[in-house]
PDB file of C-alpha atoms in Angstrom:
ATOM      1  CA  MET N 637      53.434  29.613 124.259  1.00  0.00           C
ATOM      2  CA  GLU N 638      55.293  32.059 126.280  1.00  0.00           C
ATOM      3  CA  ARG N 639      56.388  33.899 123.210  1.00  0.00           C
ATOM      4  CA  GLU N 640      52.930  33.678 121.728  1.00  0.00           C
ATOM      5  CA  LYS N 641      51.639  35.522 124.804  1.00  0.00           C
ATOM      6  CA  LEU N 642      54.224  38.089 124.610  1.00  0.00           C
ATOM      7  CA  LEU N 643      53.553  38.659 120.879  1.00  0.00           C
ATOM      8  CA  ASN N 644      49.810  39.045 121.674  1.00  0.00           C
ATOM      9  CA  LYS N 645      50.640  41.601 124.375  1.00  0.00           C
ATOM     10  CA  VAL N 646      52.728  43.623 121.825  1.00  0.00           C
ATOM     11  CA  VAL N 647      49.849  43.617 119.311  1.00  0.00           C
ATOM     12  CA  LYS N 648      47.315  44.826 121.958  1.00  0.00           C
ATOM     13  CA  LEU N 649      49.543  47.644 123.016  1.00  0.00           C
ATOM     14  CA  PHE N 650      50.027  48.690 119.363  1.00  0.00           C
ATOM     15  CA  ARG N 651      46.282  48.719 118.926  1.00  0.00           C
ATOM     16  CA  LEU N 652      45.892  50.671 122.037  1.00  0.00           C
ATOM     17  CA  GLY N 653      48.210  53.240 120.532  1.00  0.00           C
ATOM     18  CA  ASP N 654      46.301  53.774 117.464  1.00  0.00           C
ATOM     19  CA  ALA N 655      44.456  56.862 117.847  1.00  0.00           C
ATOM     20  CA  SER N 656      41.735  56.081 115.448  1.00  0.00           C
ATOM     21  CA  ARG N 657      40.501  53.081 117.709  1.00  0.00           C
ATOM     22  CA  SER N 658      41.263  54.678 121.182  1.00  0.00           C
ATOM     23  CA  HIS N 659      39.687  57.535 122.958  1.00  0.00           C
ATOM     24  CA  THR N 660      42.735  57.931 125.362  1.00  0.00           C
ATOM     25  CA  THR N 661      45.023  60.859 125.597  1.00  0.00           C
ATOM     26  CA  GLU N 662      48.135  61.525 123.427  1.00  0.00           C
ATOM     27  CA  GLY N 663      50.386  60.652 126.520  1.00  0.00           C
ATOM     28  CA  GLU N 664      48.695  57.306 126.958  1.00  0.00           C
ATOM     29  CA  LEU N 665      48.752  56.521 123.240  1.00  0.00           C
ATOM     30  CA  LEU N 666      52.653  57.074 123.281  1.00  0.00           C
ATOM     31  CA  ALA N 667      53.089  55.264 126.492  1.00  0.00           C
ATOM     32  CA  ALA N 668      51.364  52.207 124.952  1.00  0.00           C
ATOM     33  CA  ILE N 669      53.648  52.318 121.701  1.00  0.00           C
ATOM     34  CA  THR N 670      56.642  52.863 124.174  1.00  0.00           C
ATOM     35  CA  LYS N 671      55.744  49.727 126.045  1.00  0.00           C
ATOM     36  CA  ALA N 672      55.166  47.685 122.879  1.00  0.00           C
ATOM     37  CA  ARG N 673      58.649  48.679 121.464  1.00  0.00           C
ATOM     38  CA  GLU N 674      60.333  47.956 124.924  1.00  0.00           C
ATOM     39  CA  LEU N 675      58.947  44.555 124.933  1.00  0.00           C
ATOM     40  CA  MET N 676      60.062  43.949 121.135  1.00  0.00           C
ATOM     41  CA  ALA N 677      63.557  44.997 122.147  1.00  0.00           C
ATOM     42  CA  LEU N 678      63.938  42.916 125.460  1.00  0.00           C
ATOM     43  CA  HIS N 679      62.510  39.817 123.855  1.00  0.00           C
ATOM     44  CA  ASN N 680      63.825  40.086 120.307  1.00  0.00           C
ATOM     45  CA  ILE N 681      60.467  40.275 118.763  1.00  0.00           C
ATOM     46  CA  SER N 682      60.642  41.667 115.211  1.00  0.00           C
ATOM     47  CA  MET N 683      58.139  43.825 113.462  1.00  0.00           C
ATOM     48  CA  VAL N 684      57.566  41.030 110.824  1.00  0.00           C
ATOM     49  CA  GLU N 685      56.103  38.838 113.683  1.00  0.00           C
ATOM     50  CA  VAL N 686      53.710  41.648 114.694  1.00  0.00           C
ATOM     51  CA  GLU N 687      52.612  42.322 111.134  1.00  0.00           C
ATOM     52  CA  GLY N 688      50.777  38.898 110.914  1.00  0.00           C
ATOM     53  CA  SER N 689      48.464  39.931 113.640  1.00  0.00           C
ATOM     54  CA  LEU N 690      47.902  43.466 112.446  1.00  0.00           C
ATOM     55  CA  ASP N 691      45.990  44.819 109.334  1.00  0.00           C
ATOM     56  CA  GLU N 692      48.634  46.000 106.878  1.00  0.00           C
ATOM     57  CA  THR N 693      47.204  49.467 106.672  1.00  0.00           C
ATOM     58  CA  LYS N 694      47.460  49.985 110.464  1.00  0.00           C
ATOM     59  CA  VAL N 695      51.006  48.503 110.420  1.00  0.00           C
ATOM     60  CA  ASN N 696      52.063  51.315 108.094  1.00  0.00           C
ATOM     61  CA  GLU N 697      50.359  53.914 110.328  1.00  0.00           C
ATOM     62  CA  LEU N 698      51.965  52.537 113.486  1.00  0.00           C
ATOM     63  CA  ARG N 699      55.332  52.494 111.855  1.00  0.00           C
ATOM     64  CA  ILE N 700      54.981  56.155 111.008  1.00  0.00           C
ATOM     65  CA  LYS N 701      54.021  57.025 114.603  1.00  0.00           C
ATOM     66  CA  VAL N 702      57.056  55.095 115.904  1.00  0.00           C
ATOM     67  CA  LYS N 703      59.406  57.054 113.367  1.00  0.00           C
ATOM     68  CA  GLU N 704      57.995  60.401 114.097  1.00  0.00           C
ATOM     69  CA  HIS N 705      58.280  60.095 117.872  1.00  0.00           C
ATOM     70  CA  SER N 706      61.302  57.811 118.299  1.00  0.00           C
ATOM     71  CA  ALA N 707      60.658  58.123 121.900  1.00  0.00           C
ATOM     72  CA  TYR N 708      60.242  56.611 125.371  1.00  0.00           C
ATOM     73  CA  THR N 709      57.134  57.923 127.051  1.00  0.00           C
ATOM     74  CA  ARG N 710      56.196  57.524 130.787  1.00  0.00           C
ATOM     75  CA  LYS N 711      53.882  59.031 133.243  1.00  0.00           C
ATOM     76  CA  GLY N 712      55.159  61.828 135.322  1.00  0.00           C
ATOM     77  CA  LYS N 713      58.992  62.923 134.786  1.00  0.00           C
ATOM     78  CA  PHE N 714      61.978  61.026 133.864  1.00  0.00           C
ATOM     79  CA  ALA N 715      64.356  60.084 136.598  1.00  0.00           C
ATOM     80  CA  SER N 716      67.687  62.044 136.835  1.00  0.00           C
ATOM     81  CA  TYR N 717      69.638  58.788 135.706  1.00  0.00           C
ATOM     82  CA  ASP N 718      67.506  58.565 132.557  1.00  0.00           C
ATOM     83  CA  HIS N 719      69.204  61.690 131.200  1.00  0.00           C
ATOM     84  CA  PRO N 720      72.885  60.290 130.744  1.00  0.00           C
ATOM     85  CA  ILE N 721      71.497  57.204 128.786  1.00  0.00           C
ATOM     86  CA  MET N 722      69.588  59.695 126.512  1.00  0.00           C
ATOM     87  CA  THR N 723      72.644  61.676 125.909  1.00  0.00           C
ATOM     88  CA  ALA N 724      74.879  58.585 125.204  1.00  0.00           C
ATOM     89  CA  VAL N 725      72.290  57.385 122.651  1.00  0.00           C
ATOM     90  CA  SER N 726      72.092  60.706 120.961  1.00  0.00           C
ATOM     91  CA  VAL N 727      75.796  60.743 120.774  1.00  0.00           C
ATOM     92  CA  LEU N 728      76.085  57.160 119.431  1.00  0.00           C
ATOM     93  CA  THR N 729      73.228  57.632 116.891  1.00  0.00           C
ATOM     94  CA  ASP N 730      74.200  61.150 115.643  1.00  0.00           C
ATOM     95  CA  THR N 731      70.851  62.580 116.824  1.00  0.00           C
ATOM     96  CA  ARG N 732      69.498  65.346 119.194  1.00  0.00           C
ATOM     97  CA  VAL N 733      67.383  64.712 122.049  1.00  0.00           C
ATOM     98  CA  TYR N 734      64.726  66.735 123.788  1.00  0.00           C
ATOM     99  CA  LEU N 735      61.747  66.210 126.347  1.00  0.00           C
ATOM    100  CA  LYS N 736      58.229  66.771 125.523  1.00  0.00           C
ATOM    101  CA  THR N 737      55.544  66.988 128.177  1.00  0.00           C
ATOM    102  CA  ASN N 738      52.021  66.462 127.465  1.00  0.00           C
ATOM    103  CA  ASN N 739      48.978  65.830 130.061  1.00  0.00           C
ATOM    104  CA  GLY N 740      51.099  64.539 132.656  1.00  0.00           C
ATOM    105  CA  TYR N 741      53.287  62.251 130.353  1.00  0.00           C
ATOM    106  CA  GLN N 742      56.679  63.011 129.361  1.00  0.00           C
ATOM    107  CA  SER N 743      58.415  61.753 126.122  1.00  0.00           C
ATOM    108  CA  CYS N 744      62.093  61.530 125.281  1.00  0.00           C
ATOM    109  CA  MET N 745      62.411  62.625 121.509  1.00  0.00           C
ATOM    110  CA  PHE N 746      65.100  61.666 119.496  1.00  0.00           C
ATOM    111  CA  VAL N 747      65.442  64.101 116.273  1.00  0.00           C
ATOM    112  CA  GLY N 748      67.695  63.137 113.272  1.00  0.00           C
ATOM    113  CA  GLU N 749      67.874  61.524 109.967  1.00  0.00           C
ATOM    114  CA  GLU N 750      65.021  58.862 109.792  1.00  0.00           C
ATOM    115  CA  THR N 751      67.122  55.830 110.202  1.00  0.00           C
ATOM    116  CA  ASP N 752      69.281  57.354 113.000  1.00  0.00           C
ATOM    117  CA  ALA N 753      66.118  58.457 115.044  1.00  0.00           C
ATOM    118  CA  HIS N 754      64.671  55.022 114.587  1.00  0.00           C
ATOM    119  CA  ILE N 755      67.927  53.401 115.889  1.00  0.00           C
ATOM    120  CA  ALA N 756      68.067  55.983 118.775  1.00  0.00           C
ATOM    121  CA  GLY N 757      64.583  54.954 119.992  1.00  0.00           C
ATOM    122  CA  GLU N 758      65.234  51.278 119.887  1.00  0.00           C
ATOM    123  CA  LEU N 759      68.638  51.519 121.569  1.00  0.00           C
ATOM    124  CA  TYR N 760      67.269  53.648 124.419  1.00  0.00           C
ATOM    125  CA  THR N 761      64.777  50.950 125.236  1.00  0.00           C
ATOM    126  CA  VAL N 762      67.659  48.486 125.611  1.00  0.00           C
ATOM    127  CA  LEU N 763      70.245  50.589 127.349  1.00  0.00           C
ATOM    128  CA  LEU N 764      67.901  52.078 130.058  1.00  0.00           C
ATOM    129  CA  PRO N 765      66.729  48.723 131.536  1.00  0.00           C
ATOM    130  CA  SER N 766      70.375  47.529 131.272  1.00  0.00           C
ATOM    131  CA  LEU N 767      71.463  50.531 133.476  1.00  0.00           C
ATOM    132  CA  ARG N 768      68.762  49.583 135.954  1.00  0.00           C
ATOM    133  CA  LYS N 769      69.831  46.021 136.135  1.00  0.00           C
ATOM    134  CA  PHE N 770      73.486  46.927 136.653  1.00  0.00           C
ATOM    135  CA  THR N 771      72.500  49.285 139.476  1.00  0.00           C
ATOM    136  CA  ARG N 772      70.268  46.737 141.356  1.00  0.00           C
ATOM    137  CA  SER N 773      72.887  44.031 140.887  1.00  0.00           C
ATOM    138  CA  GLU N 774      75.527  46.248 142.755  1.00  0.00           C
ATOM    139  CA  CYS N 775      73.199  48.047 145.193  1.00  0.00           C
ATOM    140  CA  GLY N 776      70.590  45.564 145.820  1.00  0.00           C
ATOM    141  CA  SER N 777      66.779  45.485 145.334  1.00  0.00           C
ATOM    142  CA  GLY N 778      64.622  48.409 145.654  1.00  0.00           C
ATOM    143  CA  TRP N 779      65.693  51.905 144.888  1.00  0.00           C
ATOM    144  CA  SER N 780      67.331  54.556 147.177  1.00  0.00           C
ATOM    145  CA  LYS N 781      69.612  57.563 147.034  1.00  0.00           C
ATOM    146  CA  ASN N 782      72.431  55.222 146.733  1.00  0.00           C
ATOM    147  CA  HIS N 783      70.945  53.608 143.747  1.00  0.00           C
ATOM    148  CA  THR N 784      70.432  56.977 142.037  1.00  0.00           C
ATOM    149  CA  ASP N 785      73.966  58.141 142.721  1.00  0.00           C
ATOM    150  CA  TYR N 786      75.533  54.812 141.424  1.00  0.00           C
ATOM    151  CA  ALA N 787      73.263  54.965 138.337  1.00  0.00           C
ATOM    152  CA  LEU N 788      74.230  58.671 137.622  1.00  0.00           C
ATOM    153  CA  GLY N 789      77.952  57.702 137.917  1.00  0.00           C
ATOM    154  CA  PHE N 790      77.564  54.802 135.656  1.00  0.00           C
ATOM    155  CA  GLY N 791      75.545  57.026 133.110  1.00  0.00           C
ATOM    156  CA  ARG N 792      78.308  59.605 133.262  1.00  0.00           C
ATOM    157  CA  ARG N 793      80.929  57.111 132.155  1.00  0.00           C
ATOM    158  CA  VAL N 794      78.694  55.703 129.552  1.00  0.00           C
ATOM    159  CA  VAL N 795      78.330  59.078 128.001  1.00  0.00           C
ATOM    160  CA  GLU N 796      82.251  59.656 127.881  1.00  0.00           C
ATOM    161  CA  ARG N 797      82.662  56.113 126.433  1.00  0.00           C
ATOM    162  CA  ALA N 798      80.096  56.942 123.729  1.00  0.00           C
ATOM    163  CA  GLN N 799      81.982  60.381 123.127  1.00  0.00           C
ATOM    164  CA  GLU N 800      85.188  58.356 122.856  1.00  0.00           C
ATOM    165  CA  SER N 801      83.770  55.920 120.509  1.00  0.00           C
ATOM    166  CA  VAL N 802      82.381  58.472 118.255  1.00  0.00           C
ATOM    167  CA  LYS N 803      85.589  60.317 117.976  1.00  0.00           C
ATOM    168  CA  LYS N 804      87.416  57.299 116.896  1.00  0.00           C
ATOM    169  CA  GLU N 805      84.823  56.686 114.187  1.00  0.00           C
ATOM    170  CA  GLU N 806      85.093  60.440 112.824  1.00  0.00           C
ATOM    171  CA  SER N 807      88.894  60.179 112.777  1.00  0.00           C
ATOM    172  CA  ASN N 808      88.623  57.127 110.382  1.00  0.00           C
ATOM    173  CA  GLN N 809      86.036  58.506 107.908  1.00  0.00           C
ATOM    174  CA  SER N 810      86.201  60.461 104.907  1.00  0.00           C
ATOM    175  CA  MET N 811      82.563  61.804 104.695  1.00  0.00           C
ATOM    176  CA  ALA N 812      83.170  65.081 106.520  1.00  0.00           C
ATOM    177  CA  LEU N 813      80.969  67.157 104.294  1.00  0.00           C
ATOM    178  CA  VAL N 814      78.017  64.865 104.648  1.00  0.00           C
ATOM    179  CA  VAL N 815      78.469  64.961 108.472  1.00  0.00           C
ATOM    180  CA  THR N 816      78.662  68.678 108.530  1.00  0.00           C
ATOM    181  CA  LYS N 817      75.481  69.069 106.359  1.00  0.00           C
ATOM    182  CA  LYS N 818      73.776  66.576 108.726  1.00  0.00           C
ATOM    183  CA  LYS N 819      74.621  68.610 111.722  1.00  0.00           C
ATOM    184  CA  GLU N 820      73.621  71.875 110.225  1.00  0.00           C
ATOM    185  CA  ALA N 821      70.226  70.356 109.396  1.00  0.00           C
ATOM    186  CA  LEU N 822      69.694  69.027 112.883  1.00  0.00           C
ATOM    187  CA  SER N 823      70.757  72.498 114.176  1.00  0.00           C
ATOM    188  CA  GLN N 824      68.189  74.343 112.088  1.00  0.00           C
ATOM    189  CA  TYR N 825      65.307  71.748 113.064  1.00  0.00           C
ATOM    190  CA  MET N 826      66.260  72.166 116.861  1.00  0.00           C
ATOM    191  CA  ASN N 827      66.278  76.050 116.631  1.00  0.00           C
ATOM    192  CA  LYS N 828      62.796  76.095 115.171  1.00  0.00           C
ATOM    193  CA  LEU N 829      61.618  74.193 118.350  1.00  0.00           C
ATOM    194  CA  SER N 830      62.779  77.198 120.408  1.00  0.00           C
ATOM    195  CA  LEU N 831      63.443  74.841 123.441  1.00  0.00           C
ATOM    196  CA  VAL N 832      64.357  76.320 126.816  1.00  0.00           C
ATOM    197  CA  SER N 833      67.169  74.700 128.734  1.00  0.00           C
ATOM    198  CA  ALA N 834      66.173  72.971 131.797  1.00  0.00           C
ATOM    199  CA  ARG N 835      67.810  74.035 135.098  1.00  0.00           C
ATOM    200  CA  HIS N 836      69.646  71.253 136.740  1.00  0.00           C
ATOM    201  CA  LYS N 837      69.802  71.176 140.756  1.00  0.00           C
ATOM    202  CA  SER N 838      73.191  70.638 142.210  1.00  0.00           C
ATOM    203  CA  ARG N 839      73.684  67.494 144.064  1.00  0.00           C
ATOM    204  CA  ASN N 840      75.927  65.954 146.649  1.00  0.00           C
ATOM    205  CA  TYR N 841      77.150  62.545 145.628  1.00  0.00           C
ATOM    206  CA  SER N 842      77.772  59.555 147.744  1.00  0.00           C
ATOM    207  CA  ASN N 843      80.681  57.239 147.093  1.00  0.00           C
ATOM    208  CA  GLU N 844      78.255  55.089 145.162  1.00  0.00           C
ATOM    209  CA  TYR N 845      78.439  57.723 142.383  1.00  0.00           C
ATOM    210  CA  TYR N 846      82.239  57.072 141.911  1.00  0.00           C
ATOM    211  CA  ARG N 847      81.599  53.325 142.254  1.00  0.00           C
ATOM    212  CA  GLY N 848      78.990  53.545 139.414  1.00  0.00           C
ATOM    213  CA  TYR N 849      81.400  55.648 137.353  1.00  0.00           C
ATOM    214  CA  LYS N 850      84.002  52.829 137.576  1.00  0.00           C
ATOM    215  CA  ASP N 851      81.623  50.328 136.617  1.00  0.00           C
ATOM    216  CA  GLY N 852      80.368  52.322 133.603  1.00  0.00           C
ATOM    217  CA  THR N 853      82.896  50.425 131.452  1.00  0.00           C
ATOM    218  CA  LYS N 854      80.866  47.287 131.748  1.00  0.00           C
ATOM    219  CA  MET N 855      77.854  48.305 129.586  1.00  0.00           C
ATOM    220  CA  ASN N 856      78.037  47.043 126.114  1.00  0.00           C
ATOM    221  CA  LEU N 857      77.516  49.899 123.523  1.00  0.00           C
ATOM    222  CA  SER N 858      77.751  47.680 120.314  1.00  0.00           C
ATOM    223  CA  PHE N 859      74.775  48.328 118.241  1.00  0.00           C
ATOM    224  CA  THR N 860      74.963  44.725 116.641  1.00  0.00           C
ATOM    225  CA  LYS N 861      74.857  43.009 120.075  1.00  0.00           C
ATOM    226  CA  ASN N 862      72.144  45.233 121.654  1.00  0.00           C
ATOM    227  CA  MET N 863      69.744  45.348 118.766  1.00  0.00           C
ATOM    228  CA  ARG N 864      69.040  42.393 116.593  1.00  0.00           C
ATOM    229  CA  LYS N 865      67.201  42.775 113.233  1.00  0.00           C
TER     230      LYS N 865
END
């Protein structure tokens, strides 16, 4: 019964994220789809299960929307500790990431080959809650500057581990030409967007940052364990 309730909630969120049925803003539509995908990732709900409760035509439309955005959307701006996880995911999935703001909502956009971008979106909705869970486990309930510092340190180490993991894979592969062409295509796409780099404010870190950096080795970055088909 509990799983049935979760499934019904996911279906309602997808329907809310259907622009043809809703009069809400684009940001609210994206937020609804993001929440649906987050619930699916956290509770291992497959799209096959959702299909049974949605019209097939609408399922296909929703799939296209998810693939197009491959994003996490929230009201307001992302927290500073969200950004290292975005970076780590983009490194692991061979995608690029940028932020899109619309009517008070901000979206994390992953750009890349269709499958890569889809995986990036799914992986992000798993790793971000995991980061928060690790932080609260070590720093206690609530959220303070110490929590943020710990999360930033943790995230920094996760990024480094992602980069180390990719370097190992690249040294073992023989598809250098394919990888080069993919990176060229991504660069051309990103250049067309004409994005302006955000300015990052300097920050004085507490000891929690370095404790978080040390604990950053604890997060599991395996695709197969984090994401179930």
